[in-house]
């Protein structure tokens, strides 16, 4: 994951090191050694909010497993896990609920939230716009349209639907990138990408509605459940695929995110600092889209998670970066699924809500609030 972003004012105020070896301005303090600079940067990267979220997310996952409509005690949980690892019979009833439902849903939710959070934060930081997230600029719409096409026209299910969603997200991202290289939006490449994505996303939503209108009730209900975003299909296979993808994509993002700090200052200044802006943006775009695509393939297009993660973190720490956004996204998904599965039935007469509906209900008012809140509170202007 990347180092935390800083404001342009903070970057401008940083001292510029001397270019002459061994030389130092008269009256200045002795130059810092390389280990001292590296240590200071590491301490700056691990911000207090990141540490708090790193403790909070495992606690939320544990609470998800222990609490809810079916509660499990910690000793029973340890017994279930230890017996399962040893291949021995577990606790009747409880073992099935914990191993087949609670743990897979909690783990898949945390992984998907982390991937969505990283993807959204990368888009928002790279394009310097809090509206630039995969679900806003059409990447999630591409996954949804491809998945619904596979379900309605070809009767696909399971892994085939996830594969179709992955291909659709990547194809739409490539199309958005190609269109954003045109004259749309003037000279602002980030604005062109956002406008192209919103336009393509609107067209793909029309495709989804057309297919849903032509499908029979059973097929339409299956497609509706998928595009709503749900952790019901959580399984070891989906967790493994998403986990392996993240093991490759997160280190790639850590390496490619080094220019993010400069890109946040604007394309012209980043180019002046020696950053190859088109190449850096393309690399970050590919990794961010892949993270969102694999997360969508595993859990469906969870609305507003990628959009919410970084702005929520920056309400507490205005300088929060990718690590805080990743953990914030994980916390949002785990908490939202717990609410949809355990709190919503108490309020809605037993109706269980998919996690995507809960995150959508949270994201819509937050978007409106983001439009009216002073820019200083979110760290960036909306437009």
Coordinates of C-alpha atoms in Angstrom, one line a residue:
X1 CA 0.0 0.0 0.0
X2 CA 1.1 3.5 -0.6
X3 CA 2.5 6.1 1.7
X4 CA -0.1 8.6 3.0
X5 CA -0.8 11.6 0.8
X6 CA 0.1 15.1 1.9
X7 CA -1.4 18.5 1.0
X8 CA 0.3 20.6 -1.7
X9 CA 1.1 23.2 1.0
X10 CA 2.9 20.6 3.0
X11 CA 4.9 19.4 0.0
X12 CA 5.8 22.9 -1.0
X13 CA 7.1 23.7 2.5
X14 CA 9.4 20.6 2.5
X15 CA 13.1 21.6 2.5
X16 CA 15.0 20.9 -0.7
X17 CA 18.2 18.9 -0.2
X18 CA 21.5 20.2 -1.5
X19 CA 22.6 18.8 -4.8
X20 CA 26.3 19.1 -3.9
X21 CA 27.7 16.1 -2.1
X22 CA 28.8 16.9 1.4
X23 CA 27.8 20.6 1.1
X24 CA 25.4 22.2 3.5
X25 CA 24.2 25.8 3.6
X26 CA 25.9 28.0 6.2
X27 CA 24.2 28.0 9.6
X28 CA 22.1 25.0 8.7
X29 CA 21.7 21.9 10.9
X30 CA 23.6 18.8 9.9
X31 CA 22.0 16.8 7.1
X32 CA 20.0 13.8 8.1
X33 CA 21.3 10.4 7.3
X34 CA 19.4 8.1 5.0
X35 CA 18.3 5.7 7.8
X36 CA 16.9 8.7 9.7
X37 CA 14.9 9.9 6.7
X38 CA 13.6 6.4 6.0
X39 CA 12.6 6.0 9.6
X40 CA 10.8 9.3 9.6
X41 CA 8.9 8.3 6.4
X42 CA 7.9 5.0 7.9
X43 CA 6.6 6.7 11.0
X44 CA 4.6 9.1 8.9
X45 CA 3.2 6.3 6.7
X46 CA 1.7 4.5 9.7
X47 CA -0.7 7.2 10.9
X48 CA -2.8 6.8 14.1
X49 CA -6.0 6.3 12.2
X50 CA -4.4 3.4 10.3
X51 CA -3.4 1.7 13.5
X52 CA -6.9 2.2 15.0
X53 CA -8.5 0.7 11.9
X54 CA -6.0 -2.2 11.9
X55 CA -7.3 -3.2 15.3
X56 CA -11.0 -2.3 14.6
X57 CA -11.4 -4.5 11.5
X58 CA -10.3 -7.8 13.1
X59 CA -12.6 -7.0 16.0
X60 CA -15.5 -6.4 13.6
X61 CA -14.8 -9.7 11.9
X62 CA -14.7 -11.5 15.2
X63 CA -17.9 -9.7 16.3
X64 CA -19.6 -10.7 13.1
X65 CA -18.8 -14.4 13.8
X66 CA -19.7 -14.4 17.4
X67 CA -22.8 -12.2 17.4
X68 CA -26.0 -12.0 15.4
X69 CA -29.2 -14.1 15.2
X70 CA -27.1 -17.1 16.1
X71 CA -24.5 -16.3 18.8
X72 CA -21.4 -18.3 19.4
X73 CA -19.1 -18.2 22.5
X74 CA -15.4 -17.8 22.1
X75 CA -14.7 -21.2 23.6
X76 CA -17.1 -22.8 21.2
X77 CA -15.5 -20.9 18.3
X78 CA -12.0 -22.2 19.2
X79 CA -13.4 -25.7 19.6
X80 CA -15.1 -25.6 16.2
X81 CA -11.9 -24.3 14.5
X82 CA -9.5 -26.7 16.2
X83 CA -11.7 -29.7 15.5
X84 CA -12.1 -28.7 11.9
X85 CA -8.3 -28.4 11.5
X86 CA -7.9 -31.8 13.0
X87 CA -10.6 -33.4 10.9
X88 CA -12.8 -34.2 13.9
X89 CA -16.6 -33.8 14.2
X90 CA -17.5 -30.3 15.4
X91 CA -20.4 -29.0 17.4
X92 CA -23.7 -30.1 15.7
X93 CA -25.4 -27.2 14.1
X94 CA -22.9 -24.6 15.3
X95 CA -20.1 -25.9 13.3
X96 CA -22.1 -25.6 10.0
X97 CA -23.3 -22.1 10.7
X98 CA -19.8 -20.9 11.7
X99 CA -17.8 -22.6 9.0
X100 CA -20.2 -22.5 6.1
X101 CA -21.8 -19.1 6.7
X102 CA -20.3 -16.7 9.2
X103 CA -16.6 -17.1 8.6
X104 CA -16.8 -17.1 4.8
X105 CA -19.1 -14.1 4.7
X106 CA -17.0 -12.1 7.2
X107 CA -13.7 -13.0 5.4
X108 CA -15.0 -12.3 1.9
X109 CA -16.6 -9.1 3.1
X110 CA -13.4 -7.9 4.6
X111 CA -11.3 -8.8 1.5
X112 CA -13.8 -7.2 -0.9
X113 CA -14.1 -4.1 1.2
X114 CA -10.3 -3.8 1.2
X115 CA -10.1 -4.2 -2.6
X116 CA -12.9 -1.7 -3.2
X117 CA -11.3 0.8 -0.7
X118 CA -7.9 0.6 -2.4
X119 CA -9.5 0.9 -5.8
X120 CA -11.6 3.9 -5.0
X121 CA -8.8 5.7 -3.1
X122 CA -6.5 5.3 -6.0
X123 CA -9.0 6.7 -8.5
X124 CA -9.9 9.6 -6.2
X125 CA -6.3 10.5 -5.4
X126 CA -5.0 10.1 -9.0
X127 CA -7.8 12.1 -10.5
X128 CA -8.0 14.6 -7.6
X129 CA -11.8 14.2 -7.4
X130 CA -13.8 12.4 -4.7
X131 CA -16.4 11.4 -7.3
X132 CA -13.9 9.3 -9.2
X133 CA -14.6 5.8 -7.9
X134 CA -15.2 2.6 -9.9
X135 CA -19.0 2.5 -9.2
X136 CA -19.4 6.2 -10.3
X137 CA -17.3 6.1 -13.5
X138 CA -18.8 2.9 -14.9
X139 CA -16.4 0.1 -14.0
X140 CA -19.0 -1.6 -11.8
X141 CA -21.7 -1.0 -14.4
X142 CA -19.5 -2.9 -16.9
X143 CA -19.2 -5.8 -14.5
X144 CA -23.0 -5.8 -13.8
X145 CA -23.9 -5.6 -17.5
X146 CA -21.6 -8.5 -18.4
X147 CA -22.8 -10.6 -15.5
X148 CA -26.5 -10.0 -16.2
X149 CA -25.9 -10.8 -19.9
X150 CA -24.3 -14.1 -18.8
X151 CA -27.2 -14.9 -16.5
X152 CA -30.1 -13.9 -18.7
X153 CA -28.8 -14.9 -22.2
X154 CA -26.6 -17.9 -21.4
X155 CA -28.0 -19.2 -18.1
X156 CA -24.6 -18.9 -16.4
X157 CA -24.2 -19.3 -12.6
X158 CA -21.5 -19.4 -10.0
X159 CA -17.9 -19.1 -11.3
X160 CA -19.0 -18.3 -14.8
X161 CA -20.9 -15.2 -13.7
X162 CA -17.9 -14.0 -11.7
X163 CA -15.6 -14.5 -14.7
X164 CA -18.0 -12.6 -16.9
X165 CA -18.1 -9.7 -14.4
X166 CA -14.3 -9.7 -14.3
X167 CA -14.0 -9.5 -18.1
X168 CA -16.8 -6.9 -18.4
X169 CA -15.1 -4.6 -15.8
X170 CA -11.7 -4.8 -17.5
X171 CA -13.2 -4.2 -21.0
X172 CA -15.1 -1.2 -19.9
X173 CA -12.1 0.3 -18.1
X174 CA -10.1 -0.1 -21.3
X175 CA -12.9 1.6 -23.3
X176 CA -13.1 4.5 -20.8
X177 CA -9.3 4.9 -21.0
X178 CA -9.4 5.1 -24.8
X179 CA -12.3 7.5 -24.9
X180 CA -10.7 9.7 -22.3
X181 CA -7.7 10.3 -24.6
X182 CA -9.9 12.3 -27.0
X183 CA -10.9 15.9 -26.8
X184 CA -13.8 15.5 -24.4
X185 CA -13.4 17.8 -21.4
X186 CA -10.6 19.9 -22.8
X187 CA -7.1 19.4 -21.5
X188 CA -8.0 17.9 -18.2
X189 CA -7.4 14.1 -18.6
X190 CA -8.9 13.3 -15.3
X191 CA -12.1 15.1 -16.1
X192 CA -12.3 13.4 -19.5
X193 CA -12.0 10.0 -17.9
X194 CA -14.7 10.8 -15.4
X195 CA -17.1 12.1 -18.0
X196 CA -16.4 9.1 -20.3
X197 CA -17.0 6.7 -17.5
X198 CA -20.3 8.3 -16.4
X199 CA -21.6 8.2 -20.0
X200 CA -20.7 4.6 -20.5
X201 CA -22.0 3.7 -17.1
X202 CA -25.4 5.2 -18.0
X203 CA -25.6 3.3 -21.2
X204 CA -24.7 0.0 -19.5
X205 CA -27.4 0.6 -16.9
X206 CA -29.9 0.8 -19.7
X207 CA -28.6 -2.5 -21.1
X208 CA -29.1 -4.1 -17.6
X209 CA -32.6 -2.8 -17.4
X210 CA -33.4 -4.0 -20.9
X211 CA -32.2 -7.5 -20.1
X212 CA -34.0 -7.6 -16.8
X213 CA -37.3 -6.6 -18.5
X214 CA -37.0 -9.5 -21.0
X215 CA -36.0 -12.2 -18.5
X216 CA -38.4 -14.6 -16.7
X217 CA -39.1 -14.0 -13.1
X218 CA -36.7 -16.7 -11.8
X219 CA -33.8 -15.5 -13.9
X220 CA -34.5 -11.9 -13.2
X221 CA -34.5 -12.6 -9.4
X222 CA -31.1 -14.3 -9.7
X223 CA -29.7 -11.3 -11.7
X224 CA -31.2 -8.8 -9.3
X225 CA -29.6 -10.5 -6.3
X226 CA -26.2 -10.4 -8.0
X227 CA -26.3 -6.8 -9.1
X228 CA -27.5 -5.8 -5.7
X229 CA -24.3 -7.1 -4.2
X230 CA -24.5 -10.0 -1.7
X231 CA -22.2 -12.1 0.4
X232 CA -24.6 -15.1 0.3
X233 CA -22.5 -17.0 -2.2
X234 CA -19.4 -16.6 0.0
X235 CA -17.2 -19.8 -0.3
X236 CA -13.7 -20.9 0.1
X237 CA -13.3 -20.8 -3.7
X238 CA -14.3 -17.1 -4.0
X239 CA -12.1 -16.2 -1.0
X240 CA -9.1 -18.0 -2.5
X241 CA -9.4 -16.3 -5.9
X242 CA -9.9 -12.9 -4.4
X243 CA -7.1 -13.4 -1.9
X244 CA -4.6 -14.6 -4.5
X245 CA -5.5 -11.7 -6.7
X246 CA -4.9 -9.2 -3.9
X247 CA -1.6 -10.8 -3.1
X248 CA -0.5 -9.8 -6.6
X249 CA -2.3 -6.5 -7.0
X250 CA -1.5 -4.9 -3.6
X251 CA 2.3 -5.1 -4.0
X252 CA 1.9 -3.9 -7.6
X253 CA -0.1 -0.9 -6.3
X254 CA 2.5 -0.2 -3.6
X255 CA 5.2 0.0 -6.3
X256 CA 3.1 2.0 -8.8
X257 CA 1.7 4.4 -6.2
X258 CA 5.0 6.2 -5.7
X259 CA 4.0 9.0 -8.2
X260 CA 0.6 9.4 -6.5
X261 CA 1.9 12.1 -4.2
X262 CA 3.0 14.1 -7.2
X263 CA -0.1 13.4 -9.2
X264 CA -2.2 14.8 -6.4
X265 CA -0.6 18.1 -7.0
X266 CA -1.7 18.2 -10.6
X267 CA -0.5 16.9 -13.9
X268 CA 1.7 19.9 -14.7
X269 CA 3.5 20.0 -11.4
X270 CA 3.9 16.2 -11.4
X271 CA 5.4 16.4 -14.9
X272 CA 7.8 19.1 -13.6
X273 CA 8.9 16.8 -10.8
X274 CA 9.9 14.2 -13.4
X275 CA 6.8 11.9 -13.4
X276 CA 5.7 10.3 -16.6
X277 CA 2.1 11.3 -16.1
X278 CA 0.4 9.2 -18.9
X279 CA 2.4 6.0 -18.0
X280 CA 1.9 6.5 -14.2
X281 CA -1.9 7.1 -14.7
X282 CA -2.2 4.0 -17.0
X283 CA -0.5 1.7 -14.5
X284 CA -2.5 2.9 -11.6
X285 CA -5.7 2.7 -13.6
X286 CA -5.1 -0.9 -14.5
X287 CA -4.3 -2.0 -11.0
X288 CA -7.2 -0.1 -9.5
X289 CA -9.6 -1.5 -12.1
X290 CA -8.3 -5.0 -11.5
X291 CA -8.9 -4.7 -7.7
X292 CA -12.5 -3.5 -8.3
X293 CA -13.1 -6.2 -10.9
X294 CA -12.0 -9.1 -8.7
X295 CA -13.9 -7.7 -5.7
X296 CA -17.0 -7.3 -7.9
X297 CA -16.6 -10.9 -9.2
X298 CA -16.4 -12.2 -5.7
X299 CA -19.1 -10.2 -3.9
X300 CA -21.0 -8.3 -6.6
X301 CA -21.0 -4.6 -7.3
X302 CA -21.2 -3.3 -3.7
X303 CA -22.6 0.2 -4.2
X304 CA -20.6 3.2 -2.9
X305 CA -18.0 1.2 -0.9
X306 CA -15.1 2.4 -3.2
X307 CA -16.6 5.8 -3.1
X308 CA -17.0 6.0 0.7
X309 CA -13.8 4.5 2.0
X310 CA -11.3 7.4 1.5
X311 CA -13.7 10.3 2.3
X312 CA -14.8 8.5 5.5
X313 CA -11.2 8.1 6.6
X314 CA -10.5 11.7 5.8
X315 CA -13.3 12.9 8.0
X316 CA -11.1 11.7 10.9
X317 CA -7.6 12.3 9.4
X318 CA -7.5 14.8 6.5
X319 CA -4.2 13.2 5.4
X320 CA -5.4 9.6 5.3
X321 CA -4.2 7.6 2.4
X322 CA -4.4 4.2 0.8
X323 CA -3.9 2.1 4.0
X324 CA -6.7 3.9 5.9
X325 CA -9.0 3.7 2.9
X326 CA -8.4 -0.1 2.5
X327 CA -9.2 -0.7 6.2
X328 CA -12.2 1.7 6.1
X329 CA -13.6 -0.2 3.1
X330 CA -13.3 -3.5 5.0
X331 CA -15.0 -2.1 8.0
X332 CA -17.9 -0.7 6.0
X333 CA -18.6 -4.0 4.2
X334 CA -18.4 -6.2 7.3
X335 CA -20.6 -3.8 9.4
X336 CA -23.1 -3.3 6.5
X337 CA -23.5 -7.0 6.0
X338 CA -24.0 -7.5 9.8
X339 CA -26.7 -4.9 9.7
X340 CA -28.4 -6.3 6.7
X341 CA -28.4 -9.9 8.0
X342 CA -29.2 -9.3 11.7
X343 CA -30.6 -5.8 12.3
X344 CA -32.7 -5.3 9.2
X345 CA -34.9 -8.4 9.9
X346 CA -35.8 -6.9 13.3
X347 CA -36.9 -3.7 11.7
X348 CA -38.5 -5.1 8.5
X349 CA -40.5 -8.0 9.7
X350 CA -37.9 -10.6 9.0
X351 CA -36.6 -9.4 5.6
X352 CA -32.9 -9.8 5.2
X353 CA -31.1 -7.1 3.1
X354 CA -28.2 -7.9 0.8
X355 CA -25.1 -5.9 1.8
X356 CA -25.1 -3.9 -1.4
X357 CA -28.5 -2.4 -0.5
X358 CA -27.2 -1.4 2.9
X359 CA -24.0 0.2 1.5
X360 CA -26.2 2.0 -1.2
X361 CA -28.5 3.4 1.5
X362 CA -25.4 4.7 3.4
X363 CA -23.7 6.1 0.3
X364 CA -26.5 8.1 -1.2
X365 CA -26.9 10.5 1.7
X366 CA -23.1 10.7 2.2
X367 CA -22.8 11.8 -1.4
X368 CA -25.3 14.6 -0.9
X369 CA -23.5 15.6 2.3
X370 CA -20.2 15.6 0.5
X371 CA -21.7 18.1 -2.1
X372 CA -22.6 20.6 0.6
X373 CA -19.9 20.2 3.2
X374 CA -17.1 22.7 3.2
X375 CA -14.2 21.6 1.0
X376 CA -11.7 21.8 3.9
X377 CA -13.6 19.0 5.8
X378 CA -13.1 16.5 3.0
X379 CA -9.6 17.6 1.9
X380 CA -10.8 18.0 -1.8
X381 CA -13.4 19.8 -3.7
X382 CA -16.0 17.8 -5.4
X383 CA -15.4 19.4 -8.8

